[in-house]
Short mmCIF file of N, CA and C in Angstrom, two decimals:
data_model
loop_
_atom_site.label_atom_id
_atom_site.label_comp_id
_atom_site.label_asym_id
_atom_site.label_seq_id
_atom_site.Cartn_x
_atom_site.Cartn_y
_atom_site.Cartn_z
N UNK O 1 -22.00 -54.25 -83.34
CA UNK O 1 -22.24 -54.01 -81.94
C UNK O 1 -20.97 -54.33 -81.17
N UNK O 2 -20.63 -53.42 -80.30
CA UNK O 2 -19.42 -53.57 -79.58
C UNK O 2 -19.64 -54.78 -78.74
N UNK O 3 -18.23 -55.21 -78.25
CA UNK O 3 -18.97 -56.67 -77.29
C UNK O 3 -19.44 -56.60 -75.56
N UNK O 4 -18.95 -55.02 -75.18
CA UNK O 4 -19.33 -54.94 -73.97
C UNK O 4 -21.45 -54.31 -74.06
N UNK O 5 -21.44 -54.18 -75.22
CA UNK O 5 -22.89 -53.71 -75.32
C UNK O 5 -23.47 -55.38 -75.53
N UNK O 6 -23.00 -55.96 -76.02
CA UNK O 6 -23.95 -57.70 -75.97
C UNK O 6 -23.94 -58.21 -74.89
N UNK O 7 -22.76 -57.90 -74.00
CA UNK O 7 -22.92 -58.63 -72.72
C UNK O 7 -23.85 -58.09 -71.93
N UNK O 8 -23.99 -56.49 -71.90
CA UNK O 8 -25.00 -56.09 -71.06
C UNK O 8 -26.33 -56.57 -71.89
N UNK O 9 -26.41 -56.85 -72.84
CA UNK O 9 -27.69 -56.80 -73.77
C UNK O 9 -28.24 -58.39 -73.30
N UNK O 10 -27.21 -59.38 -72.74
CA UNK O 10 -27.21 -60.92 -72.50
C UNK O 10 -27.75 -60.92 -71.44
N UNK O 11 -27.21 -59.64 -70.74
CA UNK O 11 -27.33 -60.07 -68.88
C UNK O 11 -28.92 -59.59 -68.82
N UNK O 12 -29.31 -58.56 -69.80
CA UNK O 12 -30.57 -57.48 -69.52
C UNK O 12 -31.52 -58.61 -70.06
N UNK O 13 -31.47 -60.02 -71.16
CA UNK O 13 -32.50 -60.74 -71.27
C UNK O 13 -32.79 -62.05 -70.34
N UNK O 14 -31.65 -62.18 -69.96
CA UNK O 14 -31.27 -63.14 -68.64
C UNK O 14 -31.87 -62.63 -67.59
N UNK O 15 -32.14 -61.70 -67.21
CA UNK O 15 -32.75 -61.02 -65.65
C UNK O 15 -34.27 -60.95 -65.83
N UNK O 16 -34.66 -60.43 -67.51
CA UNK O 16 -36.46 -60.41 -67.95
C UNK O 16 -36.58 -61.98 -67.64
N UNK O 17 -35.53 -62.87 -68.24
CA UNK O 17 -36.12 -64.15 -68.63
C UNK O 17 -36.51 -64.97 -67.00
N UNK O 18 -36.11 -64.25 -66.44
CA UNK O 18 -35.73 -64.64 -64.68
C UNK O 18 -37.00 -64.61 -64.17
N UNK O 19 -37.06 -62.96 -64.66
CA UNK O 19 -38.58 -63.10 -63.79
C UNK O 19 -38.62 -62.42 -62.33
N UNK O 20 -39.31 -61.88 -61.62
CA UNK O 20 -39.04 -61.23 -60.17
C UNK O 20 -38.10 -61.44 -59.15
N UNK O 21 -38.30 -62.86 -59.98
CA UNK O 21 -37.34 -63.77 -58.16
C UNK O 21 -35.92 -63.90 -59.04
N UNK O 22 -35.55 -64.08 -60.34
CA UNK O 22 -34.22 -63.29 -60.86
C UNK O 22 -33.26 -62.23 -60.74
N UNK O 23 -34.63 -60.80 -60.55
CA UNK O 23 -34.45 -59.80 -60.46
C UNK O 23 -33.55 -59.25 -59.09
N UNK O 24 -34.57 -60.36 -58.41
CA UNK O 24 -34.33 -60.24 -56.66
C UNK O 24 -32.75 -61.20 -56.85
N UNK O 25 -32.56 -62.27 -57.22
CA UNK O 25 -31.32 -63.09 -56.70
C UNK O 25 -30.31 -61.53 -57.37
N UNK O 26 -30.52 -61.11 -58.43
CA UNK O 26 -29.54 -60.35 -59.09
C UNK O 26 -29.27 -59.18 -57.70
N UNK O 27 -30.24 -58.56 -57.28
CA UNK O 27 -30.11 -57.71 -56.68
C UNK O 27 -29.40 -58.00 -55.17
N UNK O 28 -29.56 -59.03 -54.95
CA UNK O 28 -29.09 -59.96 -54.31
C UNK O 28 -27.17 -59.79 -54.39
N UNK O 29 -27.06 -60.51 -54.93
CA UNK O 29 -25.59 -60.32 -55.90
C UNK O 29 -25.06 -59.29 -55.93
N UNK O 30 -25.84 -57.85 -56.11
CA UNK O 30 -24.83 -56.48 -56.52
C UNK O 30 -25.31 -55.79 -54.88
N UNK O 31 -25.75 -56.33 -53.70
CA UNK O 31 -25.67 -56.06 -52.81
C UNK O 31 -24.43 -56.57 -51.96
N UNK O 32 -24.19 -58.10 -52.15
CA UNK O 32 -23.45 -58.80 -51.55
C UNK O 32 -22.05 -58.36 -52.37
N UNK O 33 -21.55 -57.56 -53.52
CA UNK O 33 -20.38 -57.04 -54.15
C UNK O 33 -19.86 -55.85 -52.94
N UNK O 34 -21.04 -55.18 -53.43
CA UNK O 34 -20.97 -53.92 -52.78
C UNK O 34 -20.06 -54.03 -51.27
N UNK O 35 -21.08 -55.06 -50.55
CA UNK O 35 -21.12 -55.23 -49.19
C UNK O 35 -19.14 -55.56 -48.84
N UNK O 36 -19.24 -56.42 -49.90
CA UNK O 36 -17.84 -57.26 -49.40
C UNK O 36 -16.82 -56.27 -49.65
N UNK O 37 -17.00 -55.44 -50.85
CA UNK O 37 -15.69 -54.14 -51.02
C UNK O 37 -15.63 -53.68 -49.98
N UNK O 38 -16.83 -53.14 -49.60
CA UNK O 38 -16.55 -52.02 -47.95
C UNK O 38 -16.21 -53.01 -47.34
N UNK O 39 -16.41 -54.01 -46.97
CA UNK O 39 -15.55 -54.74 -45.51
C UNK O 39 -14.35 -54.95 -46.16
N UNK O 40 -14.15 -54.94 -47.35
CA UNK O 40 -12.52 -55.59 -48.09
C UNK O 40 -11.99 -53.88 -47.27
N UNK O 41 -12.13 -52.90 -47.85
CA UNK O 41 -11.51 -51.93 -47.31
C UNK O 41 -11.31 -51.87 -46.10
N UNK O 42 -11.84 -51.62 -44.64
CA UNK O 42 -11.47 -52.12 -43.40
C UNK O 42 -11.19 -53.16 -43.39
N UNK O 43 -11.31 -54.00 -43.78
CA UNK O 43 -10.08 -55.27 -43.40
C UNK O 43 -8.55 -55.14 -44.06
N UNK O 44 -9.14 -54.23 -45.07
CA UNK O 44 -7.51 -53.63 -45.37
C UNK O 44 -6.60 -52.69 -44.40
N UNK O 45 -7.45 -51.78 -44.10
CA UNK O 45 -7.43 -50.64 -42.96
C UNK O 45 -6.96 -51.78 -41.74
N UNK O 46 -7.43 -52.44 -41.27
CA UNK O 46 -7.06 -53.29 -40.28
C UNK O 46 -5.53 -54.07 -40.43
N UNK O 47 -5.35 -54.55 -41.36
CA UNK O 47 -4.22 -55.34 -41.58
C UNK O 47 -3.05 -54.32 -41.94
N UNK O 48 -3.19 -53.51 -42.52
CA UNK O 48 -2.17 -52.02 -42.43
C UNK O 48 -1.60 -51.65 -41.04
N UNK O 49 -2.57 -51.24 -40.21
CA UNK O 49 -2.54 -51.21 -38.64
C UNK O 49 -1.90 -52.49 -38.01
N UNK O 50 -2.10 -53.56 -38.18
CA UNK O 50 -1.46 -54.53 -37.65
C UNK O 50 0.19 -54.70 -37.99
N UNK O 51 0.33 -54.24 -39.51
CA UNK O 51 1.41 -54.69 -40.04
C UNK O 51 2.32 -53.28 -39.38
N UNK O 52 1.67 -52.89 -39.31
CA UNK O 52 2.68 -51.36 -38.32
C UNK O 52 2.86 -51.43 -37.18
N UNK O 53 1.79 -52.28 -36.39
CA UNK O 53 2.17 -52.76 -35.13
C UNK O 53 3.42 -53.19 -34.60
N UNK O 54 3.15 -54.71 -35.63
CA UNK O 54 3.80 -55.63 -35.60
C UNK O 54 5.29 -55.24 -36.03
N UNK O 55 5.74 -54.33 -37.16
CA UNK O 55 7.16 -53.98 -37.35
C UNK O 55 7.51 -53.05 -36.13
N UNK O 56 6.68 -52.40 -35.23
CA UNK O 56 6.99 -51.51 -34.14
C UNK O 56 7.95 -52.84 -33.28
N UNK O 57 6.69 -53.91 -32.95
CA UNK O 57 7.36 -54.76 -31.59
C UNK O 57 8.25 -55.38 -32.40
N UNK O 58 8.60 -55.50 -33.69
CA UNK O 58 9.94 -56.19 -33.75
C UNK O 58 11.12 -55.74 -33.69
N UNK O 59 10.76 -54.31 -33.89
CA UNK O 59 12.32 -53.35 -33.66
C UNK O 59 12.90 -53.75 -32.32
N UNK O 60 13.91 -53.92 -32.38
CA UNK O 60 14.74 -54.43 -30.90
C UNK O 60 14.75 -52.91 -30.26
N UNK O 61 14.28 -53.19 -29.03
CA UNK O 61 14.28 -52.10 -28.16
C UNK O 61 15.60 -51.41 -27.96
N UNK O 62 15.39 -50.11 -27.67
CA UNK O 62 16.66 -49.26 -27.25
C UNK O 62 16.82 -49.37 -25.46
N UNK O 63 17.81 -49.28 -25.24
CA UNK O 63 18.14 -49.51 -23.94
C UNK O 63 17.57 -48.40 -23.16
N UNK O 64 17.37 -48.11 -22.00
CA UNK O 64 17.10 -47.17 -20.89
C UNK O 64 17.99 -46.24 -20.87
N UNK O 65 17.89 -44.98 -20.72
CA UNK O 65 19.10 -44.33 -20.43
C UNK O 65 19.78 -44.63 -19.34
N UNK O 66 21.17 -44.54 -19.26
CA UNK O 66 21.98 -44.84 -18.58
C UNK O 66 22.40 -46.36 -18.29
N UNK O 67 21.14 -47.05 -19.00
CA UNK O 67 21.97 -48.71 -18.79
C UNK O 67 22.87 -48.96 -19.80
N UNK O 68 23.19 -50.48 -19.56
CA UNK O 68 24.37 -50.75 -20.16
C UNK O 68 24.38 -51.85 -20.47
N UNK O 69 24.96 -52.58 -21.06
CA UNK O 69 24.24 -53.71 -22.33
C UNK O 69 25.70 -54.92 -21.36
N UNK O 70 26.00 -54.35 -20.89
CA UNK O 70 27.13 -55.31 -19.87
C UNK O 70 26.83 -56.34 -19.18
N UNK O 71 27.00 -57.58 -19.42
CA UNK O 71 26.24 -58.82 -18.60
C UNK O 71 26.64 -58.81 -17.24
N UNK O 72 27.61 -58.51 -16.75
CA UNK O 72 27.92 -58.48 -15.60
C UNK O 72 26.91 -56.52 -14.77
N UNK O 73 26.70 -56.03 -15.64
CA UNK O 73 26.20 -55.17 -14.81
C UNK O 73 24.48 -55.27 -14.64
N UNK O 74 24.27 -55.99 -15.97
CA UNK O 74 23.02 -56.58 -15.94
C UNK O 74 22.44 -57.33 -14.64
N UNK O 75 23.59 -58.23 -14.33
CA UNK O 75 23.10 -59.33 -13.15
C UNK O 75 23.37 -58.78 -11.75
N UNK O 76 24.17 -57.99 -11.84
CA UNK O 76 24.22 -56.92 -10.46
C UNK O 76 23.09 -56.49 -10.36
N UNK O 77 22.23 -55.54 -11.33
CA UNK O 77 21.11 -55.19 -11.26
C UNK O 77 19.79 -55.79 -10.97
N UNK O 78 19.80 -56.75 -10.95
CA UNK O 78 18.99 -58.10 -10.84
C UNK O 78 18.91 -58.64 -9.52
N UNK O 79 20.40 -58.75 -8.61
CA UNK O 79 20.56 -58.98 -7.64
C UNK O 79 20.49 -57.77 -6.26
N UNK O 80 20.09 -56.97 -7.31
CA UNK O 80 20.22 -55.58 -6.49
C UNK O 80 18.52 -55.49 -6.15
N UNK O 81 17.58 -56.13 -6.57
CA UNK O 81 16.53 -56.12 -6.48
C UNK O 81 15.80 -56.70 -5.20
N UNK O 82 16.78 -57.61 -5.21
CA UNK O 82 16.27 -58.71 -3.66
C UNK O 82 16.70 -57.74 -2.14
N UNK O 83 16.30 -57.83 -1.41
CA UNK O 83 16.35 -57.22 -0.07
C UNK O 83 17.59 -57.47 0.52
N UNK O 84 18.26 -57.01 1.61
CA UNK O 84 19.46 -57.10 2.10
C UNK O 84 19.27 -58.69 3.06
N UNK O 85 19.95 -59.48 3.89
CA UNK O 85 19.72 -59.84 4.79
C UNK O 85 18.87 -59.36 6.17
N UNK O 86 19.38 -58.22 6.43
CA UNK O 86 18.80 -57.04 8.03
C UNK O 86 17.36 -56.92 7.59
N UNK O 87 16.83 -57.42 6.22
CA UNK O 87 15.45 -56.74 6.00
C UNK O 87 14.66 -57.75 6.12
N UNK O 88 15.30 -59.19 6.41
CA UNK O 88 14.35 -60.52 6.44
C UNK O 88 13.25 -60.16 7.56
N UNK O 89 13.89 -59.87 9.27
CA UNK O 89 12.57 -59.78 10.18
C UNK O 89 11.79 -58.61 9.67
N UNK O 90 11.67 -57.95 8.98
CA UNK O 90 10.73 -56.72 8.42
C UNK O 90 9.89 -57.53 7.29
N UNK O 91 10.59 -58.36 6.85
CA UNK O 91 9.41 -59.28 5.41
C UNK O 91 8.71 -60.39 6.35
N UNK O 92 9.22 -60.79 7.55
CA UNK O 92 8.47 -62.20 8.28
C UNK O 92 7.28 -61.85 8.94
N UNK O 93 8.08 -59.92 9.63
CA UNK O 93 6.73 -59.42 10.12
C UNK O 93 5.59 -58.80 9.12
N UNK O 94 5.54 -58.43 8.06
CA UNK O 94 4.98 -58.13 6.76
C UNK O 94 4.13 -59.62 6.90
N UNK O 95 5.03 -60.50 6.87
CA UNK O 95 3.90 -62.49 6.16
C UNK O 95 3.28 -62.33 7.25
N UNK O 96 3.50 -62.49 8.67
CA UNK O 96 2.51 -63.08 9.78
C UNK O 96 1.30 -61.49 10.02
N UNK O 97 1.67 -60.27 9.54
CA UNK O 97 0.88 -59.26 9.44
C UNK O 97 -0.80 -59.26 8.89
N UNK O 98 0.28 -59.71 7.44
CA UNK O 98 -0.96 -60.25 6.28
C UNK O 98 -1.82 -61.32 6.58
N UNK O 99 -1.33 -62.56 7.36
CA UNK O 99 -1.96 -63.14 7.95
C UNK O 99 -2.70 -63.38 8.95
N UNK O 100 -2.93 -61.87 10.14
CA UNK O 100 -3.47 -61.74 10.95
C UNK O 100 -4.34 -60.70 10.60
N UNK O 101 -4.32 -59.92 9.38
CA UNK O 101 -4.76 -58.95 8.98
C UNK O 101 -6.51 -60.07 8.69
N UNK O 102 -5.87 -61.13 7.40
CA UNK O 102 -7.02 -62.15 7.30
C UNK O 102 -7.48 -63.26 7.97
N UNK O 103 -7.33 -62.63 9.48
CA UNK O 103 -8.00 -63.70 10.54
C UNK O 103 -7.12 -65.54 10.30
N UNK O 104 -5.86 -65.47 9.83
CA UNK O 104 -5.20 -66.73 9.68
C UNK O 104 -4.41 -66.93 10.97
N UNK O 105 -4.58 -67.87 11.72
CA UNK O 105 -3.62 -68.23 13.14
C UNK O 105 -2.36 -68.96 12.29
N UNK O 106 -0.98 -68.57 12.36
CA UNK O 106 0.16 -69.36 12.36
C UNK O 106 0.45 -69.32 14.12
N UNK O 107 0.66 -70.50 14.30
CA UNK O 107 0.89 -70.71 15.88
C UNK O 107 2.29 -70.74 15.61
N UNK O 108 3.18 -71.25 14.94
CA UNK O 108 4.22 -71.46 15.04
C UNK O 108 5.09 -71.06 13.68
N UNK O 109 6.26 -71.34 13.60
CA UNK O 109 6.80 -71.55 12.34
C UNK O 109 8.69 -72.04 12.29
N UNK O 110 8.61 -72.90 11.26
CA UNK O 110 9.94 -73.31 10.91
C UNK O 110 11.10 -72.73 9.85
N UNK O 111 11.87 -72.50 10.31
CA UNK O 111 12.76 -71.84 9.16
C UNK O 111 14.10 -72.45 8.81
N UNK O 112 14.93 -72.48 7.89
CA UNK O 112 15.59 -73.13 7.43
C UNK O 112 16.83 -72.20 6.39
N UNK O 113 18.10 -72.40 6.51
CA UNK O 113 18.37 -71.27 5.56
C UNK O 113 19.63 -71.51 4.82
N UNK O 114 19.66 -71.32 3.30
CA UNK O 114 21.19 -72.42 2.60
C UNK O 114 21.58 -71.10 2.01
N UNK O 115 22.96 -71.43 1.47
CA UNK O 115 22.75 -70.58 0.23
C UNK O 115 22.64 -70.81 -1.10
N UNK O 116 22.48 -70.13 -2.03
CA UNK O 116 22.31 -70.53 -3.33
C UNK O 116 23.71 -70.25 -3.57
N UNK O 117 24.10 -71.48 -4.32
CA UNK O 117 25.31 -71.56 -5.25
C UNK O 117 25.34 -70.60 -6.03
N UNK O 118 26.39 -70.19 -6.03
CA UNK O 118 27.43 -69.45 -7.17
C UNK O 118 26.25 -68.06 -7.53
N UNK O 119 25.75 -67.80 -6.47
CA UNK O 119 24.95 -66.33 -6.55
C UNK O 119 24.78 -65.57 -4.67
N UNK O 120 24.78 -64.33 -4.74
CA UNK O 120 24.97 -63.70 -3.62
C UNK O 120 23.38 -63.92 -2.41
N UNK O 121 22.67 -64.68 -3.40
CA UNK O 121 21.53 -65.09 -2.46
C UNK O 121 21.24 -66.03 -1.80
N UNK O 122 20.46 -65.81 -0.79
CA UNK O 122 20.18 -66.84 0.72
C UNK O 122 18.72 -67.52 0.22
N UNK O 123 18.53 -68.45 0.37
CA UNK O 123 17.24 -69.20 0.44
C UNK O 123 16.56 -69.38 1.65
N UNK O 124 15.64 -68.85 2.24
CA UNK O 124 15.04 -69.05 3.40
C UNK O 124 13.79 -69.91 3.33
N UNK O 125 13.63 -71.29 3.89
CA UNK O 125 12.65 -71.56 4.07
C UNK O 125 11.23 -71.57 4.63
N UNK O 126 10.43 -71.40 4.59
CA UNK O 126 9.37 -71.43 5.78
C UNK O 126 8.60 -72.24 5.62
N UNK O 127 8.10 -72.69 6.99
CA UNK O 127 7.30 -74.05 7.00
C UNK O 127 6.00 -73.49 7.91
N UNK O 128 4.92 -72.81 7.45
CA UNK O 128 4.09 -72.26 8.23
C UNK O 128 3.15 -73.29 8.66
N UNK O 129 1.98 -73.58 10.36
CA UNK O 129 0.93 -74.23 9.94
C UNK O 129 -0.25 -73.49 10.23
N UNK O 130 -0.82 -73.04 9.30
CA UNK O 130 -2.20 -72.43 9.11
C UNK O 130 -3.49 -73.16 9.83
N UNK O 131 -4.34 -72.19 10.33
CA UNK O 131 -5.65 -72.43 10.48
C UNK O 131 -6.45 -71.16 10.23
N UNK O 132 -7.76 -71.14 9.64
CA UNK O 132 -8.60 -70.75 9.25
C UNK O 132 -9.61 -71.02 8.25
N UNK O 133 -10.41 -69.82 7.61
CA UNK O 133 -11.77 -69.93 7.07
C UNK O 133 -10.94 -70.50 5.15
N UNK O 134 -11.74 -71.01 4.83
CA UNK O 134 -10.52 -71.54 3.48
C UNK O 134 -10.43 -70.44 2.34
N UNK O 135 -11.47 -69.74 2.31
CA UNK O 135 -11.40 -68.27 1.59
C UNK O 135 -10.49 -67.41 1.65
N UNK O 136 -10.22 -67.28 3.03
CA UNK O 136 -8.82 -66.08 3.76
C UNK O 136 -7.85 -66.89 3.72
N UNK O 137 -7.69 -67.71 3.32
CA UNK O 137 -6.05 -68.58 3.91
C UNK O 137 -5.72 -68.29 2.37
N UNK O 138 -6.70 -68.47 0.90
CA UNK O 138 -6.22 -68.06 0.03
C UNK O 138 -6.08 -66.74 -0.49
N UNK O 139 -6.91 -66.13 0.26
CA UNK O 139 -6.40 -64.29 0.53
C UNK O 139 -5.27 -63.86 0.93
N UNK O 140 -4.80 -64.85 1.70
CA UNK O 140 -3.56 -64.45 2.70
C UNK O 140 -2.45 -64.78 1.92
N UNK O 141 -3.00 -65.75 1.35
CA UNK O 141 -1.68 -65.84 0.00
C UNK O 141 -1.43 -64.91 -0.93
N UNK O 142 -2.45 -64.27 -1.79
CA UNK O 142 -2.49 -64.20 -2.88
C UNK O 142 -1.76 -62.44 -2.46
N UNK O 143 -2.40 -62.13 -1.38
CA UNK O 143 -1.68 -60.73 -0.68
C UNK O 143 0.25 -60.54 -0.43
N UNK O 144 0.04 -61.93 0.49
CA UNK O 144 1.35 -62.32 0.50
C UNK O 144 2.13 -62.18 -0.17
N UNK O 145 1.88 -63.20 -1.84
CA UNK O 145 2.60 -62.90 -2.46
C UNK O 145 3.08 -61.48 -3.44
N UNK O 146 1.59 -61.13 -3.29
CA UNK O 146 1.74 -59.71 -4.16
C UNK O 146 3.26 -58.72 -3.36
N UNK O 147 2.68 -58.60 -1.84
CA UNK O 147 3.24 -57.05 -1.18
C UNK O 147 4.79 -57.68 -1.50
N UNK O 148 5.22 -59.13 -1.09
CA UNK O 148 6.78 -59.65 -1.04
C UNK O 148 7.29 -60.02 -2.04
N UNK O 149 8.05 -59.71 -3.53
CA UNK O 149 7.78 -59.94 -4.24
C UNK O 149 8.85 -61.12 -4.14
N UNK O 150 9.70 -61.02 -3.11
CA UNK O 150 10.60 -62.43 -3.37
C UNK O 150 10.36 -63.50 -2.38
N UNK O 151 9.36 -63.47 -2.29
CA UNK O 151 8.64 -64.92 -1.72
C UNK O 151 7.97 -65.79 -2.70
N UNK O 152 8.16 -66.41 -2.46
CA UNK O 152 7.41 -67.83 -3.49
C UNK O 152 6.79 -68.95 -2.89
N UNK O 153 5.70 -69.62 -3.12
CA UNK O 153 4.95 -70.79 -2.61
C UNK O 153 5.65 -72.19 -3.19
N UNK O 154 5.78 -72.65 -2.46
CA UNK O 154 7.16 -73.75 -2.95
C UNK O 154 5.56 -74.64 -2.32
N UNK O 155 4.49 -74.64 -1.33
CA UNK O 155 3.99 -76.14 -1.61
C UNK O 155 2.37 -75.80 -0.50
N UNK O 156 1.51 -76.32 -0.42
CA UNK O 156 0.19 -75.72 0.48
C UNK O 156 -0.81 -77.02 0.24
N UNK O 157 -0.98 -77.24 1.44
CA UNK O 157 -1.67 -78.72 2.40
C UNK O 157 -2.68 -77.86 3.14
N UNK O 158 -3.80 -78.66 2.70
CA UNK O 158 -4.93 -78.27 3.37
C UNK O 158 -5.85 -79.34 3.59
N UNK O 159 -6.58 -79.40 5.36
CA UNK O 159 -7.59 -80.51 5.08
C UNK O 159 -8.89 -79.85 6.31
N UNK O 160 -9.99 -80.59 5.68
CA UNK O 160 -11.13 -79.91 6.47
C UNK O 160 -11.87 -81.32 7.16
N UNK O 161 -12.20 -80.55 8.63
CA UNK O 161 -12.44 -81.68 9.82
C UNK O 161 -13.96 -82.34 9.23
N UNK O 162 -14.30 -81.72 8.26
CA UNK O 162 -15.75 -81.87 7.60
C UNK O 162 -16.24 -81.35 6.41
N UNK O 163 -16.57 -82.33 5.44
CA UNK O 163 -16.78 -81.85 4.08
C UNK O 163 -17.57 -80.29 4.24
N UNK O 164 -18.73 -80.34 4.72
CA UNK O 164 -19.32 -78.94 5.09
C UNK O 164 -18.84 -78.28 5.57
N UNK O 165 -17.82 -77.84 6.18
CA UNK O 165 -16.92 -76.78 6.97
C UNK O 165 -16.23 -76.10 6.14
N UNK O 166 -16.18 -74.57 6.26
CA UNK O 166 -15.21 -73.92 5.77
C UNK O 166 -13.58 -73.94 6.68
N UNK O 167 -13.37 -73.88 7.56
CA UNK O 167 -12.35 -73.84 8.45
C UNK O 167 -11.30 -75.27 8.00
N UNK O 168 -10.75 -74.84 7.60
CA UNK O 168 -9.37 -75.46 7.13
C UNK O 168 -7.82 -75.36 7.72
N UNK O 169 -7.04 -76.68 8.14
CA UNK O 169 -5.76 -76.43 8.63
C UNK O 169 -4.90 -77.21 7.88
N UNK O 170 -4.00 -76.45 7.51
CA UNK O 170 -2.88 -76.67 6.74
C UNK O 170 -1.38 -76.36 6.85
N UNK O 171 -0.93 -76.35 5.56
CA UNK O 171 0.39 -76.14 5.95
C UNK O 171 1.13 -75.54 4.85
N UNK O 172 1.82 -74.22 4.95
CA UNK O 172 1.88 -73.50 3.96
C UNK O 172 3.75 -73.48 3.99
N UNK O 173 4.39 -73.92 2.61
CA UNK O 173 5.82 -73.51 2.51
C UNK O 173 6.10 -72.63 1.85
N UNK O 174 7.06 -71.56 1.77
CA UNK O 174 7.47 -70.35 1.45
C UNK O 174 8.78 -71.00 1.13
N UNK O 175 8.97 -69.74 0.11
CA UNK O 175 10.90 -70.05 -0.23
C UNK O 175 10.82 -68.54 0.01
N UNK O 176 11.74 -67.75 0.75
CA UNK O 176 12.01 -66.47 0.43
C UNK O 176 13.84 -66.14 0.85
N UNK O 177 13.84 -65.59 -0.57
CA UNK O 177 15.20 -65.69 -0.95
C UNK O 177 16.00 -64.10 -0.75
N UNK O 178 16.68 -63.59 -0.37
CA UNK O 178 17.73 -62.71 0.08
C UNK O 178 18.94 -62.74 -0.38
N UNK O 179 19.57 -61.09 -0.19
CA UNK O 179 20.55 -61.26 -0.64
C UNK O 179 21.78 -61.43 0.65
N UNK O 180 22.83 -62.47 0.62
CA UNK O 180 23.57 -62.59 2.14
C UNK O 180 24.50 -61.43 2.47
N UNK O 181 25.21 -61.55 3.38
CA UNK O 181 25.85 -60.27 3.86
C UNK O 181 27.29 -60.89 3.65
N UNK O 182 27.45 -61.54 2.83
CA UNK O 182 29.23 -61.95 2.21
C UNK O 182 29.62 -60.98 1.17
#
């Protein structure tokens, strides 16, 4: 007798000797084979796809047409992004816009203005003081910052005349940075 015919001949008295609930664990077993090949295959299918992904994002990107791999033209480009000086009262009226748009009172405001070292940009400070509903004052930000993209929240104080009150007054600082006219 060949030996792959005894093994089946071993397994076929092992499964009688089992008994129903043998029969069942066995069946059991050549379900759970089955089962795991097909998921082995999509999880193969899956990890193929990934591994093609993944060599895509590691290829170092090709440049844009017409740019130029030049560090100095790089950072021109960079600085070319920020607004002129002449365009600051057009971004202040844009902030107090957005803020009247969401029912926020600035009564006043402080400004302040340096330059940044060893780069063609101005730092403008603002020292706003807010009043309103506490929902819109963080609307007024979150707008703010979206439409200006070179404004930044450098710091925001808020206090309420009563735990139950929505109406909140605070104090909102801005950095918004420009490029100077040197």
């Amino acid at each position: 007798m060949r030996h792959g015919a005894r093994i089946q001949e071993a397994v076929l008295r092992a499964i009688l000797h089992a008994g129903w609930a043998g029969a069942f664990g066995a069946s059991l077993l050549a379900f759970a084979l089955a089962f795991g090949f097909s998921g082995d295959a999509e999880i193969g299918a899956q990890r193929d796809t990934l591994a093609e992904e993944r060599a895509r994002l590691l290829r170092p990107a090709r440049p844009a047409a017409g740019a130029t791999s030049d560090p100095r033209s790089r950072i021109d480009r960079y600085y070319a992004v920020f607004p002129v000086r002449a365009a600051l009262p057009a971004r202040l009226d844009r902030l107090h816009a957005v803020a009247e748009a969401q029912g926020i009172e600035i009564e006043s405001a402080a400004y302040d203005t340096a330059d940044v070292p060893d780069t063609p940009l101005e730092r403008i400070s603002l020292t706003l003081p807010v009043r309103g509903d506490f929902t819109r004052v963080y609307a007024w930000l979150a707008e703010a910052l979206r439409e200006i993209p070179e404004l930044t929240l450098e710091a925001l104080s808020v206090k309420r005349a009563a735990a139950d009150s929505t109406e909140v007054e605070g104090e909102a600082r801005f950095v918004l940075f420009v490029r100077s006219d040197r």
